[in-house]
Amino acid sequence: MITRKILLFTWMLLTVCSLSACSGYDDESLTPEQPENPGSNDDSNEDKPTDPTPGSNGRYLVLFASRSGNTERMANEIREQLDCDLLEVEPEVAYDNDYNTMLTRAQEELAAIRQGNYPPVKTSLESFENYDMIFIGYPIWHGSMATPMQTFLYTHAEKLAGKQIALFASSGSSGISTSVSEARTLCPDAEFTETLHLTQNTLEQMESRITSWLDLLNVNNNNNNNEEDMQTNTLKLTVGNKTFTATLVENSSTQALKERLEQGSLSIQMSDYGDMEKVGSLGMSFPRNDQQTTTGPGDLILYQGNSFVIYYDSNSWSFTRLGKVDGVSTRTEMLELLGGKGDVTVTLSL
């Protein structure tokens, strides 16, 4: 009896060992299975820049975030009119199709942003260097810029420094002013131009409104600079409802200024200094051709490569001469064109 039990136990032990070997639990078979799509779980792919959809005009980029599709329609219309590059900013996790669920999530994300916590997006761009102007579009949620675009601007603020940004937005009825303030806070070193805002009541006018807006920004779908405009030495200055002209001198500084104005008009906030001039930051640097110069009323000066100066009285210093306002010879005449003493916005264009 004991012998039969021993034989039975031995037979069971051999059977278990045999089954274990057949099931693949030996050391050589403990390699993990390969995923169906190799690399799909590779975290190193997350930080790779996203390539925009290219257009033939590489001077402009349209960036947009959209959920219902209204902002996307605006972005596509801008892209079609300019034939430029296009890139969608997408959240890491897509929003729910249910409108109320989406609004609840948006509210939570906006509250998190106010605490400094930005929701992740899966879109990034390595450089904006080749773009003259970036069009940035978004829907307005609870009065604020859609959170994916806020994240994108927050993470790309340094790369957008010095760049021209034109904001466009869609909403049911909310205004755009809060979102513009948010954009300026997120990208304090960028230069913001005129905005475009379409609501539920004006969305059907999208094509004509975008055309008018692009005309206002002085942008077009011509990828080559207009040689005639580049050769002109006439500068147009607008202060309030007054517009006057100046004749530019020939140097590398004015050439760079004209190249910049080919991209669109430039608005400068200017203040009085020393009871002789109005001065304002250009928001960028230009080549310097400094030499000892004695100024008079109407002289246009580049100071330290990054400040634009309009003199209404005389001074002597080493700086770069840009040109002179046409038909002005006295302090009174120049101050009248500038609207008198006090802060003003001067818009430059060709």
Short mmCIF file of C-alpha atoms in Angstrom, two decimals:
data_model
loop_
_atom_site.label_atom_id
_atom_site.label_comp_id
_atom_site.label_asym_id
_atom_site.label_seq_id
_atom_site.Cartn_x
_atom_site.Cartn_y
_atom_site.Cartn_z
CA MET A 1 0.00 0.00 0.00
CA ILE A 2 2.79 2.41 0.93
CA THR A 3 4.65 1.47 -2.24
CA ARG A 4 1.57 2.30 -4.38
CA LYS A 5 1.25 5.75 -2.71
CA ILE A 6 4.91 6.51 -3.37
CA LEU A 7 4.55 5.52 -7.02
CA LEU A 8 1.40 7.65 -7.37
CA PHE A 9 3.11 10.69 -5.81
CA THR A 10 6.12 10.29 -8.09
CA TRP A 11 3.88 10.09 -11.17
CA MET A 12 2.01 13.28 -10.14
CA LEU A 13 5.27 15.18 -9.55
CA LEU A 14 6.62 14.24 -12.98
CA THR A 15 3.33 15.30 -14.61
CA VAL A 16 3.36 18.76 -12.95
CA CYS A 17 6.98 19.37 -13.98
CA SER A 18 6.20 18.33 -17.54
CA LEU A 19 3.21 20.71 -17.75
CA SER A 20 5.28 23.60 -16.33
CA ALA A 21 7.96 23.19 -19.00
CA CYS A 22 5.34 23.18 -21.78
CA SER A 23 3.64 26.40 -20.52
CA GLY A 24 6.74 28.61 -21.09
CA TYR A 25 7.58 29.66 -17.56
CA ASP A 26 11.26 28.85 -17.90
CA ASP A 27 13.80 31.70 -17.59
CA GLU A 28 14.47 31.97 -21.34
CA SER A 29 10.81 32.74 -22.12
CA LEU A 30 10.40 35.61 -19.61
CA THR A 31 10.97 38.35 -22.24
CA PRO A 32 8.03 40.81 -22.47
CA GLU A 33 5.70 40.63 -25.43
CA GLN A 34 6.21 43.24 -28.18
CA PRO A 35 3.28 45.65 -28.64
CA GLU A 36 1.26 45.46 -31.83
CA ASN A 37 2.50 48.93 -32.85
CA PRO A 38 6.17 49.15 -31.90
CA GLY A 39 7.02 52.55 -30.43
CA SER A 40 3.41 53.48 -29.67
CA ASN A 41 4.16 53.40 -25.93
CA ASP A 42 7.54 55.09 -26.25
CA ASP A 43 7.51 58.17 -23.99
CA SER A 44 10.36 59.67 -26.01
CA ASN A 45 7.89 60.47 -28.80
CA GLU A 46 5.86 62.81 -26.56
CA ASP A 47 8.26 65.76 -26.79
CA LYS A 48 8.88 65.55 -30.52
CA PRO A 49 7.85 68.78 -32.30
CA THR A 50 4.74 68.71 -34.47
CA ASP A 51 5.14 69.52 -38.15
CA PRO A 52 2.67 72.12 -39.45
CA THR A 53 0.73 71.43 -42.63
CA PRO A 54 2.78 73.47 -45.11
CA GLY A 55 1.54 76.11 -47.53
CA SER A 56 3.44 77.80 -50.33
CA ASN A 57 3.77 81.00 -48.27
CA GLY A 58 6.18 80.21 -45.46
CA ARG A 59 6.04 83.70 -43.96
CA TYR A 60 2.89 83.05 -41.91
CA LEU A 61 1.66 80.35 -39.55
CA VAL A 62 -1.94 79.76 -38.43
CA LEU A 63 -2.16 78.08 -35.02
CA PHE A 64 -5.59 77.11 -33.74
CA ALA A 65 -7.45 75.14 -31.10
CA SER A 66 -11.04 74.17 -31.81
CA ARG A 67 -13.70 71.88 -30.41
CA SER A 68 -17.01 72.62 -32.18
CA GLY A 69 -15.25 73.46 -35.44
CA ASN A 70 -15.98 77.21 -35.65
CA THR A 71 -12.43 78.30 -34.87
CA GLU A 72 -11.14 75.62 -37.22
CA ARG A 73 -13.26 77.08 -40.02
CA MET A 74 -11.76 80.50 -39.35
CA ALA A 75 -8.24 79.03 -39.33
CA ASN A 76 -8.80 77.24 -42.62
CA GLU A 77 -10.16 80.40 -44.23
CA ILE A 78 -7.10 82.40 -43.14
CA ARG A 79 -4.86 79.63 -44.39
CA GLU A 80 -6.70 79.51 -47.71
CA GLN A 81 -6.45 83.26 -48.26
CA LEU A 82 -2.74 83.35 -47.36
CA ASP A 83 -1.77 79.84 -48.56
CA CYS A 84 0.39 79.54 -45.44
CA ASP A 85 1.32 76.92 -42.84
CA LEU A 86 -1.33 75.50 -40.48
CA LEU A 87 -1.06 73.70 -37.13
CA GLU A 88 -3.76 72.51 -34.74
CA VAL A 89 -3.11 72.63 -30.99
CA GLU A 90 -4.69 69.51 -29.50
CA PRO A 91 -5.23 68.48 -25.87
CA GLU A 92 -3.53 65.33 -24.68
CA VAL A 93 -6.97 63.92 -23.86
CA ALA A 94 -9.78 64.78 -26.27
CA TYR A 95 -12.83 66.63 -24.93
CA ASP A 96 -16.13 64.87 -24.42
CA ASN A 97 -18.74 65.28 -27.15
CA ASP A 98 -21.32 66.17 -24.55
CA TYR A 99 -21.38 69.97 -24.33
CA ASN A 100 -22.12 70.24 -20.61
CA THR A 101 -19.47 67.68 -19.71
CA MET A 102 -16.96 69.58 -21.80
CA LEU A 103 -17.87 72.90 -20.13
CA THR A 104 -17.41 71.37 -16.68
CA ARG A 105 -13.96 70.12 -17.64
CA ALA A 106 -13.08 73.51 -19.14
CA GLN A 107 -14.10 75.24 -15.92
CA GLU A 108 -11.93 72.87 -13.88
CA GLU A 109 -8.96 73.44 -16.20
CA LEU A 110 -9.33 77.22 -16.04
CA ALA A 111 -9.36 77.02 -12.25
CA ALA A 112 -6.21 74.88 -12.37
CA ILE A 113 -4.48 77.39 -14.65
CA ARG A 114 -5.18 80.14 -12.13
CA GLN A 115 -3.20 77.98 -9.69
CA GLY A 116 -0.35 77.61 -12.18
CA ASN A 117 -1.27 74.10 -13.39
CA TYR A 118 -1.64 73.90 -17.16
CA PRO A 119 -3.42 70.91 -18.75
CA PRO A 120 -1.11 68.95 -21.09
CA VAL A 121 -1.31 69.23 -24.86
CA LYS A 122 0.26 66.97 -27.46
CA THR A 123 1.29 69.77 -29.84
CA SER A 124 4.65 71.53 -29.81
CA LEU A 125 6.76 73.49 -32.25
CA GLU A 126 10.53 73.63 -32.29
CA SER A 127 10.90 77.15 -33.71
CA PHE A 128 8.96 80.15 -35.02
CA GLU A 129 12.08 81.72 -36.48
CA ASN A 130 10.99 81.59 -40.14
CA TYR A 131 7.58 83.18 -39.55
CA ASP A 132 6.95 86.91 -39.90
CA MET A 133 3.54 86.68 -38.25
CA ILE A 134 1.73 83.99 -36.27
CA PHE A 135 -2.08 83.88 -36.33
CA ILE A 136 -3.39 82.33 -33.10
CA GLY A 137 -7.02 81.23 -32.89
CA TYR A 138 -9.15 79.72 -30.15
CA PRO A 139 -12.71 79.47 -28.85
CA ILE A 140 -13.63 81.49 -25.77
CA TRP A 141 -14.66 79.36 -22.79
CA HIS A 142 -16.23 81.00 -19.74
CA GLY A 143 -14.89 84.32 -21.05
CA SER A 144 -11.29 83.03 -21.28
CA MET A 145 -8.98 81.65 -23.94
CA ALA A 146 -9.50 77.90 -24.47
CA THR A 147 -7.17 76.03 -22.14
CA PRO A 148 -5.17 74.05 -24.76
CA MET A 149 -4.04 77.31 -26.36
CA GLN A 150 -3.18 78.78 -22.97
CA THR A 151 -0.93 75.78 -22.34
CA PHE A 152 0.69 76.09 -25.76
CA LEU A 153 1.45 79.80 -25.30
CA TYR A 154 2.73 79.21 -21.77
CA THR A 155 5.18 76.52 -22.92
CA HIS A 156 6.30 78.41 -26.06
CA ALA A 157 6.51 81.94 -24.63
CA GLU A 158 10.30 82.26 -25.01
CA LYS A 159 10.17 81.09 -28.63
CA LEU A 160 7.45 83.64 -29.40
CA ALA A 161 9.40 86.59 -27.97
CA GLY A 162 9.68 89.39 -30.51
CA LYS A 163 7.19 87.76 -32.88
CA GLN A 164 4.10 89.44 -34.30
CA ILE A 165 0.95 87.70 -33.12
CA ALA A 166 -2.54 88.25 -34.54
CA LEU A 167 -5.27 86.78 -32.33
CA PHE A 168 -8.60 85.51 -33.66
CA ALA A 169 -11.39 83.90 -31.67
CA SER A 170 -14.93 82.57 -31.84
CA SER A 171 -17.61 82.58 -29.15
CA GLY A 172 -21.33 82.41 -28.61
CA SER A 173 -21.59 85.92 -27.22
CA SER A 174 -18.60 86.46 -24.88
CA GLY A 175 -16.14 89.24 -25.62
CA ILE A 176 -12.47 88.80 -26.56
CA SER A 177 -10.84 91.33 -24.20
CA THR A 178 -10.12 88.91 -21.33
CA SER A 179 -8.47 86.40 -23.63
CA VAL A 180 -6.31 89.15 -25.19
CA SER A 181 -5.08 90.10 -21.72
CA GLU A 182 -4.35 86.43 -21.02
CA ALA A 183 -2.33 86.15 -24.24
CA ARG A 184 -0.30 89.25 -23.41
CA THR A 185 0.42 87.88 -19.94
CA LEU A 186 1.42 84.47 -21.29
CA CYS A 187 3.70 85.97 -23.98
CA PRO A 188 4.86 89.31 -22.54
CA ASP A 189 7.69 89.73 -25.08
CA ALA A 190 5.58 89.17 -28.20
CA GLU A 191 4.09 91.96 -30.30
CA PHE A 192 0.29 91.80 -30.60
CA THR A 193 -1.58 93.32 -33.53
CA GLU A 194 -5.28 93.89 -34.27
CA THR A 195 -7.62 91.04 -33.28
CA LEU A 196 -10.56 89.37 -35.01
CA HIS A 197 -13.56 88.09 -33.07
CA LEU A 198 -16.58 86.33 -34.56
CA THR A 199 -19.68 85.48 -32.56
CA GLN A 200 -22.69 83.32 -33.31
CA ASN A 201 -24.28 86.33 -35.04
CA THR A 202 -21.28 87.23 -37.24
CA LEU A 203 -19.85 83.82 -38.10
CA GLU A 204 -21.72 83.71 -41.40
CA GLN A 205 -19.78 86.82 -42.45
CA MET A 206 -16.50 84.98 -41.80
CA GLU A 207 -14.96 85.17 -45.28
CA SER A 208 -15.47 88.89 -45.80
CA ARG A 209 -14.47 89.76 -42.24
CA ILE A 210 -11.25 87.77 -42.50
CA THR A 211 -10.45 89.44 -45.82
CA SER A 212 -10.92 92.89 -44.28
CA TRP A 213 -8.88 91.90 -41.23
CA LEU A 214 -5.96 90.66 -43.33
CA ASP A 215 -6.08 93.89 -45.34
CA LEU A 216 -5.91 95.83 -42.06
CA LEU A 217 -2.88 93.78 -41.04
CA ASN A 218 -1.35 94.47 -44.46
CA VAL A 219 -0.58 90.80 -45.13
CA ASN A 220 -1.06 88.96 -48.40
CA ASN A 221 -0.39 85.62 -50.05
CA ASN A 222 2.58 86.90 -52.04
CA ASN A 223 5.64 85.01 -50.83
CA ASN A 224 8.01 87.50 -52.44
CA ASN A 225 8.58 91.03 -51.21
CA ASN A 226 7.21 93.76 -53.44
CA GLU A 227 10.33 95.33 -54.93
CA GLU A 228 8.62 98.66 -55.61
CA ASP A 229 7.59 99.01 -51.96
CA MET A 230 11.06 97.99 -50.83
CA GLN A 231 12.62 100.72 -52.93
CA THR A 232 10.37 103.50 -51.66
CA ASN A 233 11.83 105.98 -49.22
CA THR A 234 8.47 107.28 -48.03
CA LEU A 235 7.23 106.33 -44.56
CA LYS A 236 3.63 106.89 -43.46
CA LEU A 237 2.98 107.81 -39.82
CA THR A 238 -0.49 107.81 -38.24
CA VAL A 239 -1.35 109.44 -34.90
CA GLY A 240 -5.04 109.27 -34.03
CA ASN A 241 -6.91 110.59 -37.07
CA LYS A 242 -3.85 112.38 -38.49
CA THR A 243 -1.60 110.81 -41.13
CA PHE A 244 1.61 112.37 -42.41
CA THR A 245 4.70 111.22 -44.29
CA ALA A 246 8.45 111.20 -43.82
CA THR A 247 11.34 110.69 -46.21
CA LEU A 248 13.80 107.99 -45.13
CA VAL A 249 17.56 108.10 -45.56
CA GLU A 250 19.46 105.20 -47.11
CA ASN A 251 21.23 102.89 -44.66
CA SER A 252 20.96 99.34 -43.33
CA SER A 253 18.73 100.55 -40.48
CA THR A 254 16.02 101.94 -42.78
CA GLN A 255 16.33 98.90 -45.03
CA ALA A 256 15.60 96.64 -42.06
CA LEU A 257 12.71 98.89 -41.03
CA LYS A 258 11.19 98.68 -44.52
CA GLU A 259 11.58 94.89 -44.52
CA ARG A 260 9.70 94.77 -41.23
CA LEU A 261 6.95 97.08 -42.52
CA GLU A 262 6.54 94.86 -45.58
CA GLN A 263 5.06 92.34 -43.14
CA GLY A 264 2.51 94.84 -41.85
CA SER A 265 2.16 98.12 -40.01
CA LEU A 266 3.97 98.69 -36.70
CA SER A 267 2.33 100.49 -33.77
CA ILE A 268 4.58 102.09 -31.16
CA GLN A 269 3.58 103.47 -27.76
CA MET A 270 5.52 106.74 -27.38
CA SER A 271 6.13 109.11 -24.46
CA ASP A 272 7.75 112.52 -24.11
CA TYR A 273 11.32 112.80 -22.94
CA GLY A 274 13.38 115.89 -22.10
CA ASP A 275 10.87 118.31 -23.64
CA MET A 276 12.41 117.56 -27.05
CA GLU A 277 11.24 114.16 -28.29
CA LYS A 278 8.76 111.31 -28.19
CA VAL A 279 10.32 107.88 -27.79
CA GLY A 280 8.98 104.32 -27.79
CA SER A 281 10.22 100.75 -27.95
CA LEU A 282 10.17 99.03 -31.33
CA GLY A 283 9.90 95.61 -29.69
CA MET A 284 12.85 94.38 -31.76
CA SER A 285 16.38 95.39 -32.70
CA PHE A 286 17.60 96.91 -35.98
CA PRO A 287 21.12 97.45 -37.32
CA ARG A 288 22.76 100.60 -35.96
CA ASN A 289 24.53 103.30 -37.96
CA ASP A 290 25.35 105.62 -35.06
CA GLN A 291 27.12 108.89 -35.61
CA GLN A 292 27.21 112.27 -33.91
CA THR A 293 23.97 113.95 -35.00
CA THR A 294 22.27 117.25 -34.28
CA THR A 295 18.53 116.87 -34.57
CA GLY A 296 15.71 119.29 -35.32
CA PRO A 297 11.89 119.14 -35.39
CA GLY A 298 10.67 116.22 -37.49
CA ASP A 299 13.84 114.13 -37.35
CA LEU A 300 13.31 110.37 -37.00
CA ILE A 301 15.98 108.58 -34.99
CA LEU A 302 16.87 105.00 -34.05
CA TYR A 303 18.22 104.96 -30.50
CA GLN A 304 20.32 102.02 -29.21
CA GLY A 305 18.96 99.89 -32.06
CA ASN A 306 15.58 99.25 -30.46
CA SER A 307 13.84 102.60 -29.81
CA PHE A 308 12.06 104.87 -32.28
CA VAL A 309 12.34 108.61 -31.65
CA ILE A 310 10.52 111.56 -33.18
CA TYR A 311 12.12 114.89 -32.34
CA TYR A 312 10.12 118.09 -31.98
CA ASP A 313 13.10 120.09 -30.73
CA SER A 314 16.88 120.03 -31.10
CA ASN A 315 19.43 117.70 -29.50
CA SER A 316 22.95 116.49 -30.21
CA TRP A 317 24.03 112.88 -29.58
CA SER A 318 25.43 109.78 -31.26
CA PHE A 319 22.56 107.79 -32.77
CA THR A 320 21.19 106.56 -36.08
CA ARG A 321 19.32 108.90 -38.39
CA LEU A 322 16.28 107.30 -40.09
CA GLY A 323 14.68 110.22 -41.89
CA LYS A 324 12.66 113.39 -41.49
CA VAL A 325 8.95 114.24 -41.45
CA ASP A 326 7.94 116.05 -44.64
CA GLY A 327 7.01 119.75 -44.49
CA VAL A 328 7.96 120.27 -40.83
CA SER A 329 10.46 122.90 -39.69
CA THR A 330 9.28 124.11 -36.28
CA ARG A 331 8.53 122.64 -32.87
CA THR A 332 4.93 123.87 -33.04
CA GLU A 333 4.29 122.15 -36.38
CA MET A 334 5.70 118.82 -35.18
CA LEU A 335 3.82 118.88 -31.88
CA GLU A 336 0.59 119.64 -33.73
CA LEU A 337 1.03 116.52 -35.87
CA LEU A 338 1.77 114.47 -32.74
CA GLY A 339 -1.30 115.77 -30.91
CA GLY A 340 0.69 117.87 -28.46
CA LYS A 341 2.49 116.69 -25.35
CA GLY A 342 1.59 113.37 -23.73
CA ASP A 343 1.63 109.67 -24.56
CA VAL A 344 0.56 108.68 -28.08
CA THR A 345 0.42 105.62 -30.31
CA VAL A 346 2.25 106.13 -33.60
CA THR A 347 1.63 103.61 -36.38
CA LEU A 348 4.29 103.20 -39.07
CA SER A 349 3.58 101.82 -42.54
CA LEU A 350 4.91 102.02 -46.06
#
